């Protein structure tokens, strides 16, 4: 009997932000989105961090929209002069920006009509035909056009937006993982690992050296969609490591 | 008199690592390299995080090597089955992998001949014609081929390698920055900022909302290579903010 493997949907995250590229800001969005997508069975296949330059945004969004099932962007949807994501995305798909009535109503409710100045209204200028992503933190919404989910760059706002879209994303089988760590260096383990990897081609075994308390160690991560296969591979790996007679540390 | 502006060298960082894309590991390499390049006047123009897939590494490294002055990679140069960076880069440039004598001597000194097994010797297999990047933390070197600097993924090792290559990288004028923060939202500031940005086209003014102690605020970052221009722009920005009569917080 032959089993057909269905590949999970593939996605790309585009971080739009000079502040990451200059080293001013430590990125906190990649890991949150990566883990969130992993949970629902969507593979994060690539991340790009790009500057606030219109043409770069256009080129990157267009090529990623074609290459991946889902594209997520963070950053550049605020009211200031350097917030150019919405306009660039409109341009990328030759779609006009238009004042989104629902977004305007949300902003009016949040700020009050008297404080809804031109700058803030810019946050309601969204490519025609987009759907909104609601923002419970600071009101101004993100939006969805084609297969692209445009979110804020501030981590707490992005996280709330991502939680709001998670329900509509269609994932494949969830990738499960089991991790085991030992204070042995990769060089001691490599041959045995290769053998186990060769026995389990549908499990991805990752080997990650670490330094903790000035000691070198290796974390081994098994990843697979099939729980039985994962458990079998992990069992073999654990047996292999027990052979070294050193302390092992297991985690889900 | 006309002044000619010289653009700084442009660079790209390629993070090779399934562990970042799965959300298992929080990246710590982007900010370190971004800040380090910024210090020596090299612009980090793009970051890509890609999986441990040979063809993806080949395609990404080739296109980035053509598009940028400098390319930096992290990850995938260890001794295990999932360390495929060196082989992929050799393939990308149709260069054979060869046992690098100097790298072998370094590994032999570090591990002792008796512990220098096949797996560890793999770390001396480097594309022909490469120069080594020394690794004071765990011995196994990175390498340089064409305009590509191949480094380890473990942050402490990568950092030591980066410090070792910094001296040979040729930067342009260093980008200086000054930051000022206020507890005002971007919507209050946007129009004034646009005016100041229009007056100083050679200064990049970035506006970054933040949430601290449950209060919304905005950090404004001025970046320029010319210290006088930077100081003038910053002065105008500070005056503008003082007009709001709220507390301001300045940092270099």
PDB file of N, CA and C in Angstrom, chain A residues 18-27 30-31 34-35 38 44-49 51 79-83 117 119-120 137 154 156 179 185-188 190 193-194 197 204-209 211 219 221 223, chain B residues 18-27 30-31 34-35 38 44-49 51 79-83 117 119-120 137 154 156 185-188 190-191 193-194 197 204-209 211 219 221 223:
ATOM      1  N   UNK A  18      13.261  49.235   9.020  1.00  0.00           N
ATOM      2  CA  UNK A  18      14.630  49.733   9.136  1.00  0.00           C
ATOM      3  C   UNK A  18      15.198  49.510  10.540  1.00  0.00           C
ATOM      4  N   UNK A  19      14.326  49.518  11.542  1.00  0.00           N
ATOM      5  CA  UNK A  19      14.807  49.436  12.929  1.00  0.00           C
ATOM      6  C   UNK A  19      15.409  48.068  13.249  1.00  0.00           C
ATOM      7  N   UNK A  20      14.987  47.036  12.502  1.00  0.00           N
ATOM      8  CA  UNK A  20      15.593  45.710  12.698  1.00  0.00           C
ATOM      9  C   UNK A  20      16.927  45.667  11.951  1.00  0.00           C
ATOM     10  N   UNK A  21      16.945  46.238  10.751  1.00  0.00           N
ATOM     11  CA  UNK A  21      18.147  46.191   9.907  1.00  0.00           C
ATOM     12  C   UNK A  21      19.277  47.075  10.431  1.00  0.00           C
ATOM     13  N   UNK A  22      18.928  48.085  11.216  1.00  0.00           N
ATOM     14  CA  UNK A  22      19.972  48.956  11.777  1.00  0.00           C
ATOM     15  C   UNK A  22      20.517  48.379  13.079  1.00  0.00           C
ATOM     16  N   UNK A  23      19.861  47.345  13.607  1.00  0.00           N
ATOM     17  CA  UNK A  23      20.293  46.774  14.879  1.00  0.00           C
ATOM     18  C   UNK A  23      19.705  47.494  16.084  1.00  0.00           C
ATOM     19  N   UNK A  24      18.877  48.499  15.850  1.00  0.00           N
ATOM     20  CA  UNK A  24      18.288  49.230  16.974  1.00  0.00           C
ATOM     21  C   UNK A  24      17.347  48.342  17.776  1.00  0.00           C
ATOM     22  N   UNK A  25      16.564  47.531  17.080  1.00  0.00           N
ATOM     23  CA  UNK A  25      15.511  46.757  17.725  1.00  0.00           C
ATOM     24  C   UNK A  25      15.747  45.263  17.569  1.00  0.00           C
ATOM     25  N   UNK A  26      15.612  44.541  18.665  1.00  0.00           N
ATOM     26  CA  UNK A  26      15.661  43.078  18.624  1.00  0.00           C
ATOM     27  C   UNK A  26      14.310  42.574  18.113  1.00  0.00           C
ATOM     28  N   UNK A  27      14.330  41.811  17.027  1.00  0.00           N
ATOM     29  CA  UNK A  27      13.074  41.266  16.511  1.00  0.00           C
ATOM     30  C   UNK A  27      12.420  40.301  17.499  1.00  0.00           C
ATOM     31  N   UNK A  30       9.377  37.177  14.612  1.00  0.00           N
ATOM     32  CA  UNK A  30       9.627  35.935  13.870  1.00  0.00           C
ATOM     33  C   UNK A  30       9.214  34.725  14.703  1.00  0.00           C
ATOM     34  N   UNK A  31       9.725  34.643  15.928  1.00  0.00           N
ATOM     35  CA  UNK A  31       9.458  33.437  16.717  1.00  0.00           C
ATOM     36  C   UNK A  31       7.975  33.257  17.023  1.00  0.00           C
ATOM     37  N   UNK A  34       6.287  32.159  13.778  1.00  0.00           N
ATOM     38  CA  UNK A  34       6.780  30.817  13.426  1.00  0.00           C
ATOM     39  C   UNK A  34       6.102  29.757  14.292  1.00  0.00           C
ATOM     40  N   UNK A  35       6.077  29.993  15.591  1.00  0.00           N
ATOM     41  CA  UNK A  35       5.475  29.018  16.500  1.00  0.00           C
ATOM     42  C   UNK A  35       3.971  28.919  16.258  1.00  0.00           C
ATOM     43  N   UNK A  38       3.349  26.960  13.071  1.00  0.00           N
ATOM     44  CA  UNK A  38       3.684  25.566  13.331  1.00  0.00           C
ATOM     45  C   UNK A  38       2.534  24.852  14.028  1.00  0.00           C
ATOM     46  N   UNK A  44       6.459  27.669   7.909  1.00  0.00           N
ATOM     47  CA  UNK A  44       7.118  28.941   7.619  1.00  0.00           C
ATOM     48  C   UNK A  44       8.382  28.593   6.847  1.00  0.00           C
ATOM     49  N   UNK A  45       8.351  28.869   5.542  1.00  0.00           N
ATOM     50  CA  UNK A  45       9.424  28.411   4.660  1.00  0.00           C
ATOM     51  C   UNK A  45      10.517  29.458   4.490  1.00  0.00           C
ATOM     52  N   UNK A  46      10.197  30.701   4.789  1.00  0.00           N
ATOM     53  CA  UNK A  46      11.208  31.757   4.618  1.00  0.00           C
ATOM     54  C   UNK A  46      10.793  33.000   5.389  1.00  0.00           C
ATOM     55  N   UNK A  47      11.770  33.735   5.870  1.00  0.00           N
ATOM     56  CA  UNK A  47      11.532  35.062   6.444  1.00  0.00           C
ATOM     57  C   UNK A  47      12.423  36.041   5.708  1.00  0.00           C
ATOM     58  N   UNK A  48      11.884  37.201   5.392  1.00  0.00           N
ATOM     59  CA  UNK A  48      12.721  38.258   4.839  1.00  0.00           C
ATOM     60  C   UNK A  48      12.560  39.508   5.688  1.00  0.00           C
ATOM     61  N   UNK A  49      13.653  40.120   6.035  1.00  0.00           N
ATOM     62  CA  UNK A  49      13.605  41.423   6.692  1.00  0.00           C
ATOM     63  C   UNK A  49      14.048  42.442   5.656  1.00  0.00           C
ATOM     64  N   UNK A  51      13.935  46.745   4.152  1.00  0.00           N
ATOM     65  CA  UNK A  51      13.837  48.138   4.617  1.00  0.00           C
ATOM     66  C   UNK A  51      12.545  48.814   4.153  1.00  0.00           C
ATOM     67  N   UNK A  79       0.489  55.875  11.080  1.00  0.00           N
ATOM     68  CA  UNK A  79       0.088  57.142  10.465  1.00  0.00           C
ATOM     69  C   UNK A  79       1.243  58.044  10.003  1.00  0.00           C
ATOM     70  N   UNK A  80       2.493  57.647  10.248  1.00  0.00           N
ATOM     71  CA  UNK A  80       3.582  58.595   9.965  1.00  0.00           C
ATOM     72  C   UNK A  80       4.175  58.439   8.564  1.00  0.00           C
ATOM     73  N   UNK A  81       5.054  59.393   8.220  1.00  0.00           N
ATOM     74  CA  UNK A  81       5.633  59.458   6.873  1.00  0.00           C
ATOM     75  C   UNK A  81       6.370  58.180   6.474  1.00  0.00           C
ATOM     76  N   UNK A  82       6.907  57.448   7.480  1.00  0.00           N
ATOM     77  CA  UNK A  82       7.669  56.234   7.156  1.00  0.00           C
ATOM     78  C   UNK A  82       6.793  54.983   7.115  1.00  0.00           C
ATOM     79  N   UNK A  83       5.503  55.160   7.243  1.00  0.00           N
ATOM     80  CA  UNK A  83       4.584  54.019   7.139  1.00  0.00           C
ATOM     81  C   UNK A  83       4.074  53.914   5.711  1.00  0.00           C
ATOM     82  N   UNK A 117      -7.609  63.053  12.992  1.00  0.00           N
ATOM     83  CA  UNK A 117      -6.953  63.961  12.041  1.00  0.00           C
ATOM     84  C   UNK A 117      -6.535  63.215  10.759  1.00  0.00           C
ATOM     85  N   UNK A 119      -3.672  62.444   9.598  1.00  0.00           N
ATOM     86  CA  UNK A 119      -2.667  61.398   9.786  1.00  0.00           C
ATOM     87  C   UNK A 119      -3.324  60.101  10.216  1.00  0.00           C
ATOM     88  N   UNK A 120      -4.238  60.195  11.166  1.00  0.00           N
ATOM     89  CA  UNK A 120      -4.894  58.968  11.655  1.00  0.00           C
ATOM     90  C   UNK A 120      -5.798  58.361  10.588  1.00  0.00           C
ATOM     91  N   UNK A 137      -5.887  46.070  20.440  1.00  0.00           N
ATOM     92  CA  UNK A 137      -4.945  46.809  21.286  1.00  0.00           C
ATOM     93  C   UNK A 137      -5.015  48.313  21.018  1.00  0.00           C
ATOM     94  N   UNK A 154       4.492  46.454  15.957  1.00  0.00           N
ATOM     95  CA  UNK A 154       4.614  46.409  17.421  1.00  0.00           C
ATOM     96  C   UNK A 154       4.176  45.020  17.893  1.00  0.00           C
ATOM     97  N   UNK A 156       3.002  43.438  20.549  1.00  0.00           N
ATOM     98  CA  UNK A 156       1.714  43.151  21.216  1.00  0.00           C
ATOM     99  C   UNK A 156       0.540  43.334  20.260  1.00  0.00           C
ATOM    100  N   UNK A 179      12.269  16.777  21.855  1.00  0.00           N
ATOM    101  CA  UNK A 179      13.645  17.246  21.969  1.00  0.00           C
ATOM    102  C   UNK A 179      14.359  16.516  23.093  1.00  0.00           C
ATOM    103  N   UNK A 185      29.353  16.691  22.498  1.00  0.00           N
ATOM    104  CA  UNK A 185      29.444  17.567  21.330  1.00  0.00           C
ATOM    105  C   UNK A 185      28.955  16.819  20.091  1.00  0.00           C
ATOM    106  N   UNK A 186      28.594  17.593  19.100  1.00  0.00           N
ATOM    107  CA  UNK A 186      28.051  17.006  17.873  1.00  0.00           C
ATOM    108  C   UNK A 186      28.986  15.976  17.248  1.00  0.00           C
ATOM    109  N   UNK A 187      30.279  16.226  17.379  1.00  0.00           N
ATOM    110  CA  UNK A 187      31.263  15.325  16.776  1.00  0.00           C
ATOM    111  C   UNK A 187      31.188  13.911  17.325  1.00  0.00           C
ATOM    112  N   UNK A 188      30.741  13.756  18.594  1.00  0.00           N
ATOM    113  CA  UNK A 188      30.571  12.415  19.174  1.00  0.00           C
ATOM    114  C   UNK A 188      29.335  11.712  18.641  1.00  0.00           C
ATOM    115  N   UNK A 190      27.595  12.487  15.590  1.00  0.00           N
ATOM    116  CA  UNK A 190      27.247  12.651  14.179  1.00  0.00           C
ATOM    117  C   UNK A 190      26.988  11.333  13.455  1.00  0.00           C
ATOM    118  N   UNK A 193      23.750   9.668  14.564  1.00  0.00           N
ATOM    119  CA  UNK A 193      22.615  10.470  14.098  1.00  0.00           C
ATOM    120  C   UNK A 193      22.327  10.215  12.627  1.00  0.00           C
ATOM    121  N   UNK A 194      23.396  10.159  11.847  1.00  0.00           N
ATOM    122  CA  UNK A 194      23.221   9.912  10.414  1.00  0.00           C
ATOM    123  C   UNK A 194      22.507   8.588  10.191  1.00  0.00           C
ATOM    124  N   UNK A 197      18.868   9.046  11.160  1.00  0.00           N
ATOM    125  CA  UNK A 197      18.183   9.856  10.131  1.00  0.00           C
ATOM    126  C   UNK A 197      17.917   9.017   8.881  1.00  0.00           C
ATOM    127  N   UNK A 204      12.411  14.702  10.574  1.00  0.00           N
ATOM    128  CA  UNK A 204      13.530  15.628  10.414  1.00  0.00           C
ATOM    129  C   UNK A 204      14.253  15.665  11.755  1.00  0.00           C
ATOM    130  N   UNK A 205      15.508  15.260  11.746  1.00  0.00           N
ATOM    131  CA  UNK A 205      16.293  15.325  12.989  1.00  0.00           C
ATOM    132  C   UNK A 205      17.245  16.510  12.907  1.00  0.00           C
ATOM    133  N   UNK A 206      17.039  17.472  13.778  1.00  0.00           N
ATOM    134  CA  UNK A 206      17.911  18.648  13.810  1.00  0.00           C
ATOM    135  C   UNK A 206      18.869  18.535  14.975  1.00  0.00           C
ATOM    136  N   UNK A 207      20.107  18.927  14.754  1.00  0.00           N
ATOM    137  CA  UNK A 207      21.129  18.845  15.803  1.00  0.00           C
ATOM    138  C   UNK A 207      21.628  20.253  16.087  1.00  0.00           C
ATOM    139  N   UNK A 208      21.456  20.709  17.340  1.00  0.00           N
ATOM    140  CA  UNK A 208      21.767  22.103  17.665  1.00  0.00           C
ATOM    141  C   UNK A 208      22.722  22.192  18.846  1.00  0.00           C
ATOM    142  N   UNK A 209      23.968  22.552  18.557  1.00  0.00           N
ATOM    143  CA  UNK A 209      24.917  22.690  19.657  1.00  0.00           C
ATOM    144  C   UNK A 209      24.538  23.874  20.548  1.00  0.00           C
ATOM    145  N   UNK A 211      25.883  26.121  24.360  1.00  0.00           N
ATOM    146  CA  UNK A 211      26.865  26.296  25.429  1.00  0.00           C
ATOM    147  C   UNK A 211      26.092  26.733  26.666  1.00  0.00           C
ATOM    148  N   UNK A 219      21.416  19.760  21.494  1.00  0.00           N
ATOM    149  CA  UNK A 219      19.994  19.451  21.548  1.00  0.00           C
ATOM    150  C   UNK A 219      19.606  18.777  20.244  1.00  0.00           C
ATOM    151  N   UNK A 221      16.430  17.555  17.977  1.00  0.00           N
ATOM    152  CA  UNK A 221      15.000  17.775  17.820  1.00  0.00           C
ATOM    153  C   UNK A 221      14.483  16.874  16.702  1.00  0.00           C
ATOM    154  N   UNK A 223      11.270  16.020  14.396  1.00  0.00           N
ATOM    155  CA  UNK A 223      10.032  16.654  13.950  1.00  0.00           C
ATOM    156  C   UNK A 223       9.361  15.790  12.880  1.00  0.00           C
TER     157      UNK A 223
ATOM    158  N   UNK B  18      16.456  25.703  10.268  1.00  0.00           N
ATOM    159  CA  UNK B  18      15.098  25.224  10.528  1.00  0.00           C
ATOM    160  C   UNK B  18      14.623  25.600  11.927  1.00  0.00           C
ATOM    161  N   UNK B  19      15.551  25.708  12.877  1.00  0.00           N
ATOM    162  CA  UNK B  19      15.150  25.948  14.267  1.00  0.00           C
ATOM    163  C   UNK B  19      14.571  27.353  14.458  1.00  0.00           C
ATOM    164  N   UNK B  20      14.942  28.281  13.592  1.00  0.00           N
ATOM    165  CA  UNK B  20      14.347  29.624  13.657  1.00  0.00           C
ATOM    166  C   UNK B  20      12.965  29.584  12.997  1.00  0.00           C
ATOM    167  N   UNK B  21      12.872  28.905  11.871  1.00  0.00           N
ATOM    168  CA  UNK B  21      11.618  28.859  11.103  1.00  0.00           C
ATOM    169  C   UNK B  21      10.536  28.026  11.791  1.00  0.00           C
ATOM    170  N   UNK B  22      10.932  27.112  12.673  1.00  0.00           N
ATOM    171  CA  UNK B  22       9.922  26.324  13.388  1.00  0.00           C
ATOM    172  C   UNK B  22       9.457  27.047  14.646  1.00  0.00           C
ATOM    173  N   UNK B  23      10.135  28.123  15.012  1.00  0.00           N
ATOM    174  CA  UNK B  23       9.774  28.841  16.231  1.00  0.00           C
ATOM    175  C   UNK B  23      10.444  28.276  17.469  1.00  0.00           C
ATOM    176  N   UNK B  24      11.260  27.231  17.313  1.00  0.00           N
ATOM    177  CA  UNK B  24      11.927  26.643  18.473  1.00  0.00           C
ATOM    178  C   UNK B  24      12.914  27.623  19.113  1.00  0.00           C
ATOM    179  N   UNK B  25      13.643  28.338  18.269  1.00  0.00           N
ATOM    180  CA  UNK B  25      14.733  29.169  18.751  1.00  0.00           C
ATOM    181  C   UNK B  25      14.483  30.641  18.447  1.00  0.00           C
ATOM    182  N   UNK B  26      14.677  31.472  19.438  1.00  0.00           N
ATOM    183  CA  UNK B  26      14.622  32.930  19.244  1.00  0.00           C
ATOM    184  C   UNK B  26      15.927  33.363  18.593  1.00  0.00           C
ATOM    185  N   UNK B  27      15.854  34.011  17.437  1.00  0.00           N
ATOM    186  CA  UNK B  27      17.072  34.487  16.780  1.00  0.00           C
ATOM    187  C   UNK B  27      17.775  35.549  17.608  1.00  0.00           C
ATOM    188  N   UNK B  30      20.629  38.305  14.213  1.00  0.00           N
ATOM    189  CA  UNK B  30      20.339  39.455  13.344  1.00  0.00           C
ATOM    190  C   UNK B  30      20.796  40.751  14.002  1.00  0.00           C
ATOM    191  N   UNK B  31      20.358  40.968  15.241  1.00  0.00           N
ATOM    192  CA  UNK B  31      20.668  42.258  15.865  1.00  0.00           C
ATOM    193  C   UNK B  31      22.172  42.455  16.059  1.00  0.00           C
ATOM    194  N   UNK B  34      23.641  43.184  12.607  1.00  0.00           N
ATOM    195  CA  UNK B  34      23.125  44.478  12.140  1.00  0.00           C
ATOM    196  C   UNK B  34      23.850  45.628  12.836  1.00  0.00           C
ATOM    197  N   UNK B  35      23.958  45.532  14.155  1.00  0.00           N
ATOM    198  CA  UNK B  35      24.613  46.611  14.910  1.00  0.00           C
ATOM    199  C   UNK B  35      26.097  46.679  14.561  1.00  0.00           C
ATOM    200  N   UNK B  38      26.526  48.256  11.134  1.00  0.00           N
ATOM    201  CA  UNK B  38      26.188  49.663  11.253  1.00  0.00           C
ATOM    202  C   UNK B  38      27.377  50.460  11.790  1.00  0.00           C
ATOM    203  N   UNK B  44      23.104  46.977   6.282  1.00  0.00           N
ATOM    204  CA  UNK B  44      22.434  45.686   6.180  1.00  0.00           C
ATOM    205  C   UNK B  44      21.118  45.948   5.457  1.00  0.00           C
ATOM    206  N   UNK B  45      21.072  45.525   4.192  1.00  0.00           N
ATOM    207  CA  UNK B  45      19.938  45.878   3.337  1.00  0.00           C
ATOM    208  C   UNK B  45      18.848  44.823   3.357  1.00  0.00           C
ATOM    209  N   UNK B  46      19.180  43.621   3.777  1.00  0.00           N
ATOM    210  CA  UNK B  46      18.172  42.559   3.797  1.00  0.00           C
ATOM    211  C   UNK B  46      18.649  41.407   4.666  1.00  0.00           C
ATOM    212  N   UNK B  47      17.688  40.744   5.290  1.00  0.00           N
ATOM    213  CA  UNK B  47      17.973  39.488   5.993  1.00  0.00           C
ATOM    214  C   UNK B  47      17.049  38.432   5.430  1.00  0.00           C
ATOM    215  N   UNK B  48      17.570  37.249   5.221  1.00  0.00           N
ATOM    216  CA  UNK B  48      16.712  36.128   4.840  1.00  0.00           C
ATOM    217  C   UNK B  48      16.944  34.983   5.812  1.00  0.00           C
ATOM    218  N   UNK B  49      15.856  34.420   6.281  1.00  0.00           N
ATOM    219  CA  UNK B  49      15.959  33.202   7.086  1.00  0.00           C
ATOM    220  C   UNK B  49      15.455  32.072   6.208  1.00  0.00           C
ATOM    221  N   UNK B  51      15.480  27.623   5.210  1.00  0.00           N
ATOM    222  CA  UNK B  51      15.613  26.293   5.820  1.00  0.00           C
ATOM    223  C   UNK B  51      16.877  25.566   5.365  1.00  0.00           C
ATOM    224  N   UNK B  79      29.341  19.285  12.308  1.00  0.00           N
ATOM    225  CA  UNK B  79      29.707  17.949  11.809  1.00  0.00           C
ATOM    226  C   UNK B  79      28.538  17.018  11.528  1.00  0.00           C
ATOM    227  N   UNK B  80      27.305  17.436  11.802  1.00  0.00           N
ATOM    228  CA  UNK B  80      26.198  16.462  11.698  1.00  0.00           C
ATOM    229  C   UNK B  80      25.533  16.460  10.321  1.00  0.00           C
ATOM    230  N   UNK B  81      24.621  15.501  10.148  1.00  0.00           N
ATOM    231  CA  UNK B  81      23.961  15.267   8.852  1.00  0.00           C
ATOM    232  C   UNK B  81      23.191  16.494   8.357  1.00  0.00           C
ATOM    233  N   UNK B  82      22.726  17.334   9.295  1.00  0.00           N
ATOM    234  CA  UNK B  82      21.934  18.503   8.886  1.00  0.00           C
ATOM    235  C   UNK B  82      22.806  19.730   8.646  1.00  0.00           C
ATOM    236  N   UNK B  83      24.115  19.578   8.708  1.00  0.00           N
ATOM    237  CA  UNK B  83      25.027  20.698   8.422  1.00  0.00           C
ATOM    238  C   UNK B  83      25.453  20.629   6.966  1.00  0.00           C
ATOM    239  N   UNK B 117      37.568  12.341  14.514  1.00  0.00           N
ATOM    240  CA  UNK B 117      36.855  11.335  13.712  1.00  0.00           C
ATOM    241  C   UNK B 117      36.352  11.923  12.388  1.00  0.00           C
ATOM    242  N   UNK B 119      33.415  12.586  11.307  1.00  0.00           N
ATOM    243  CA  UNK B 119      32.421  13.642  11.445  1.00  0.00           C
ATOM    244  C   UNK B 119      33.100  14.993  11.692  1.00  0.00           C
ATOM    245  N   UNK B 120      34.058  14.991  12.593  1.00  0.00           N
ATOM    246  CA  UNK B 120      34.754  16.260  12.895  1.00  0.00           C
ATOM    247  C   UNK B 120      35.582  16.730  11.709  1.00  0.00           C
ATOM    248  N   UNK B 137      36.256  30.076  20.058  1.00  0.00           N
ATOM    249  CA  UNK B 137      35.362  29.447  21.044  1.00  0.00           C
ATOM    250  C   UNK B 137      35.421  27.921  20.954  1.00  0.00           C
ATOM    251  N   UNK B 154      25.628  29.225  16.299  1.00  0.00           N
ATOM    252  CA  UNK B 154      25.591  29.445  17.750  1.00  0.00           C
ATOM    253  C   UNK B 154      26.047  30.878  18.031  1.00  0.00           C
ATOM    254  N   UNK B 156      27.380  32.743  20.411  1.00  0.00           N
ATOM    255  CA  UNK B 156      28.693  33.098  20.966  1.00  0.00           C
ATOM    256  C   UNK B 156      29.814  32.809  19.969  1.00  0.00           C
ATOM    257  N   UNK B 185       1.105  59.637  20.902  1.00  0.00           N
ATOM    258  CA  UNK B 185       0.942  58.629  19.852  1.00  0.00           C
ATOM    259  C   UNK B 185       1.365  59.227  18.510  1.00  0.00           C
ATOM    260  N   UNK B 186       1.666  58.351  17.580  1.00  0.00           N
ATOM    261  CA  UNK B 186       2.137  58.790  16.263  1.00  0.00           C
ATOM    262  C   UNK B 186       1.157  59.749  15.582  1.00  0.00           C
ATOM    263  N   UNK B 187      -0.142  59.518  15.829  1.00  0.00           N
ATOM    264  CA  UNK B 187      -1.161  60.349  15.193  1.00  0.00           C
ATOM    265  C   UNK B 187      -1.067  61.826  15.582  1.00  0.00           C
ATOM    266  N   UNK B 188      -0.539  62.099  16.774  1.00  0.00           N
ATOM    267  CA  UNK B 188      -0.338  63.489  17.191  1.00  0.00           C
ATOM    268  C   UNK B 188       0.865  64.118  16.509  1.00  0.00           C
ATOM    269  N   UNK B 190       2.405  63.012  13.467  1.00  0.00           N
ATOM    270  CA  UNK B 190       2.669  62.676  12.059  1.00  0.00           C
ATOM    271  C   UNK B 190       2.886  63.902  11.169  1.00  0.00           C
ATOM    272  N   UNK B 191       2.009  64.912  11.275  1.00  0.00           N
ATOM    273  CA  UNK B 191       2.130  66.064  10.370  1.00  0.00           C
ATOM    274  C   UNK B 191       3.441  66.817  10.595  1.00  0.00           C
ATOM    275  N   UNK B 193       6.165  65.685  11.876  1.00  0.00           N
ATOM    276  CA  UNK B 193       7.285  64.834  11.448  1.00  0.00           C
ATOM    277  C   UNK B 193       7.481  64.902   9.942  1.00  0.00           C
ATOM    278  N   UNK B 194       6.360  64.884   9.226  1.00  0.00           N
ATOM    279  CA  UNK B 194       6.450  64.949   7.764  1.00  0.00           C
ATOM    280  C   UNK B 194       7.150  66.240   7.348  1.00  0.00           C
ATOM    281  N   UNK B 197      10.858  65.887   8.146  1.00  0.00           N
ATOM    282  CA  UNK B 197      11.467  64.964   7.180  1.00  0.00           C
ATOM    283  C   UNK B 197      11.654  65.644   5.814  1.00  0.00           C
ATOM    284  N   UNK B 204      17.287  60.184   7.802  1.00  0.00           N
ATOM    285  CA  UNK B 204      16.159  59.243   7.821  1.00  0.00           C
ATOM    286  C   UNK B 204      15.516  59.345   9.197  1.00  0.00           C
ATOM    287  N   UNK B 205      14.253  59.774   9.221  1.00  0.00           N
ATOM    288  CA  UNK B 205      13.550  59.861  10.510  1.00  0.00           C
ATOM    289  C   UNK B 205      12.596  58.680  10.619  1.00  0.00           C
ATOM    290  N   UNK B 206      12.860  57.823  11.585  1.00  0.00           N
ATOM    291  CA  UNK B 206      11.991  56.671  11.808  1.00  0.00           C
ATOM    292  C   UNK B 206      11.111  56.920  13.014  1.00  0.00           C
ATOM    293  N   UNK B 207       9.861  56.504  12.912  1.00  0.00           N
ATOM    294  CA  UNK B 207       8.909  56.704  14.004  1.00  0.00           C
ATOM    295  C   UNK B 207       8.420  55.338  14.473  1.00  0.00           C
ATOM    296  N   UNK B 208       8.666  55.025  15.747  1.00  0.00           N
ATOM    297  CA  UNK B 208       8.385  53.681  16.248  1.00  0.00           C
ATOM    298  C   UNK B 208       7.500  53.728  17.481  1.00  0.00           C
ATOM    299  N   UNK B 209       6.232  53.362  17.329  1.00  0.00           N
ATOM    300  CA  UNK B 209       5.346  53.341  18.486  1.00  0.00           C
ATOM    301  C   UNK B 209       5.781  52.264  19.478  1.00  0.00           C
ATOM    302  N   UNK B 211       4.695  50.486  23.618  1.00  0.00           N
ATOM    303  CA  UNK B 211       3.769  50.431  24.747  1.00  0.00           C
ATOM    304  C   UNK B 211       4.613  50.139  25.983  1.00  0.00           C
ATOM    305  N   UNK B 219       8.959  56.472  19.766  1.00  0.00           N
ATOM    306  CA  UNK B 219      10.390  56.772  19.703  1.00  0.00           C
ATOM    307  C   UNK B 219      10.705  57.283  18.312  1.00  0.00           C
ATOM    308  N   UNK B 221      13.734  58.228  15.737  1.00  0.00           N
ATOM    309  CA  UNK B 221      15.149  57.969  15.520  1.00  0.00           C
ATOM    310  C   UNK B 221      15.605  58.730  14.276  1.00  0.00           C
ATOM    311  N   UNK B 223      18.662  59.318  11.673  1.00  0.00           N
ATOM    312  CA  UNK B 223      19.869  58.625  11.242  1.00  0.00           C
ATOM    313  C   UNK B 223      20.470  59.352  10.035  1.00  0.00           C
TER     314      UNK B 223
END
